[in-house]
């Protein structure tokens, strides 16, 4: 049984990857900050160490005997912290003789530095992995459907989000993105490649709102939310630094949207091998629909 260390296994994206890998017969390990989370993960069959990405000793211990690593980039916008995280991860992986690192970009990401600090930080972390000498695969999802669960995004009558109303984006759920990540972890021959993980259908904001209307039984329109309004809303549920970083990501998407929609068709061959969920079916899932109705 191959052992995979999954970063972020207690979260939405990493958790989806961990669960799928267990279903596929992999052994899964992770590092988490609290004993409470560790116990919950162990009940799922995941080996859990208490620690953090800034704790090199724990990372070295957790990587011992690991064959592959799934590196889920954290939502953080401190350059020095992320650089240290990458250095600690790479060093632990090297000592363990890891055969492959699969990196999740956590959304659209440019090929080269863009001048947007929130994006360039991620690129720097990925470059540290690429320079490690360990075989790597980068997986770039489009936009996560779970982002729409942010309080206030879907109201009684409107879906308000900071993207253009008329540009098609192949949104993807964390479970479907996990299929791409697991595929990458199972196909080491893809080392040195970047996979674009898109959902099964590309929808404009207007079409996305129509899916919500159909699933919820009420009329929902789409509102292309101004960036400053989006940032103000995020600031109510996260730090100002993180809210500004996430908003910077969407500003870049708005400026590059015409080139980004072309990513919907990238890696079509890989997508054809997966069982992706239609957006309307994702919305109708009991836990998802209840969150929107709530």
Tab-separated table of N, CA, C and O in Angstrom, residues 75-78 230-247:
chain	number	residue	atom	x	y	z
A	75	UNK	N	-4.304	29.045	2.427
A	75	UNK	CA	-4.834	30.375	2.099
A	75	UNK	C	-4.177	31.372	3.048
A	75	UNK	O	-4.682	31.672	4.132
A	76	UNK	N	-3.026	31.830	2.640
A	76	UNK	CA	-2.246	32.758	3.449
A	76	UNK	C	-1.467	33.649	2.509
A	76	UNK	O	-1.146	33.249	1.385
A	77	UNK	N	-1.175	34.870	2.943
A	77	UNK	CA	-0.568	35.827	2.033
A	77	UNK	C	0.654	36.507	2.650
A	77	UNK	O	0.966	37.645	2.346
A	78	UNK	N	1.369	35.755	3.486
A	78	UNK	CA	2.609	36.223	4.066
A	78	UNK	C	3.759	35.514	3.355
A	78	UNK	O	3.905	34.295	3.461
A	230	UNK	N	-17.081	42.891	-2.228
A	230	UNK	CA	-16.698	41.516	-1.917
A	230	UNK	C	-15.677	41.492	-0.787
A	230	UNK	O	-15.796	40.709	0.164
A	231	UNK	N	-14.676	42.367	-0.874
A	231	UNK	CA	-13.647	42.420	0.165
A	231	UNK	C	-14.242	42.802	1.513
A	231	UNK	O	-13.871	42.232	2.551
A	232	UNK	N	-15.177	43.749	1.518
A	232	UNK	CA	-15.806	44.156	2.772
A	232	UNK	C	-16.573	43.004	3.397
A	232	UNK	O	-16.538	42.799	4.620
A	233	UNK	N	-17.250	42.213	2.550
A	233	UNK	CA	-17.990	41.057	3.067
A	233	UNK	C	-17.059	40.001	3.635
A	233	UNK	O	-17.333	39.415	4.688
A	234	UNK	N	-15.935	39.750	2.956
A	234	UNK	CA	-14.977	38.762	3.443
A	234	UNK	C	-14.356	39.192	4.769
A	234	UNK	O	-14.067	38.357	5.629
A	235	UNK	N	-14.143	40.482	4.923
A	235	UNK	CA	-13.507	40.997	6.142
A	235	UNK	C	-14.318	40.693	7.388
A	235	UNK	O	-13.782	40.712	8.499
A	236	UNK	N	-15.601	40.397	7.197
A	236	UNK	CA	-16.447	40.068	8.344
A	236	UNK	C	-16.225	38.642	8.831
A	236	UNK	O	-16.585	38.306	9.966
A	237	UNK	N	-15.606	37.786	7.988
A	237	UNK	CA	-15.440	36.380	8.359
A	237	UNK	C	-13.986	35.917	8.340
A	237	UNK	O	-13.695	34.770	8.660
A	238	UNK	N	-13.063	36.808	7.963
A	238	UNK	CA	-11.637	36.459	7.952
A	238	UNK	C	-10.816	37.718	8.172
A	238	UNK	O	-11.355	38.819	8.207
A	239	UNK	N	-9.509	37.555	8.319
A	239	UNK	CA	-8.658	38.711	8.581
A	239	UNK	C	-8.649	39.653	7.384
A	239	UNK	O	-8.886	39.244	6.241
A	240	UNK	N	-8.348	40.927	7.646
A	240	UNK	CA	-8.299	41.921	6.571
A	240	UNK	C	-7.236	41.554	5.541
A	240	UNK	O	-7.434	41.748	4.335
A	241	UNK	N	-6.091	41.023	6.004
A	241	UNK	CA	-5.020	40.627	5.090
A	241	UNK	C	-5.477	39.522	4.146
A	241	UNK	O	-5.238	39.572	2.933
A	242	UNK	N	-6.164	38.508	4.706
A	242	UNK	CA	-6.648	37.403	3.880
A	242	UNK	C	-7.733	37.877	2.928
A	242	UNK	O	-7.751	37.494	1.750
A	243	UNK	N	-8.647	38.723	3.414
A	243	UNK	CA	-9.715	39.253	2.565
A	243	UNK	C	-9.134	40.030	1.389
A	243	UNK	O	-9.596	39.893	0.241
A	244	UNK	N	-8.098	40.847	1.655
A	244	UNK	CA	-7.460	41.611	0.583
A	244	UNK	C	-6.758	40.687	-0.406
A	244	UNK	O	-6.801	40.901	-1.628
A	245	UNK	N	-6.124	39.624	0.105
A	245	UNK	CA	-5.444	38.680	-0.763
A	245	UNK	C	-6.403	37.927	-1.667
A	245	UNK	O	-6.159	37.775	-2.870
A	246	UNK	N	-7.515	37.462	-1.101
A	246	UNK	CA	-8.513	36.746	-1.894
A	246	UNK	C	-9.124	37.682	-2.943
A	246	UNK	O	-9.322	37.293	-4.098
A	247	UNK	N	-9.391	38.924	-2.556
A	247	UNK	CA	-9.965	39.886	-3.505
A	247	UNK	C	-8.982	40.186	-4.626
A	247	UNK	O	-9.381	40.334	-5.796
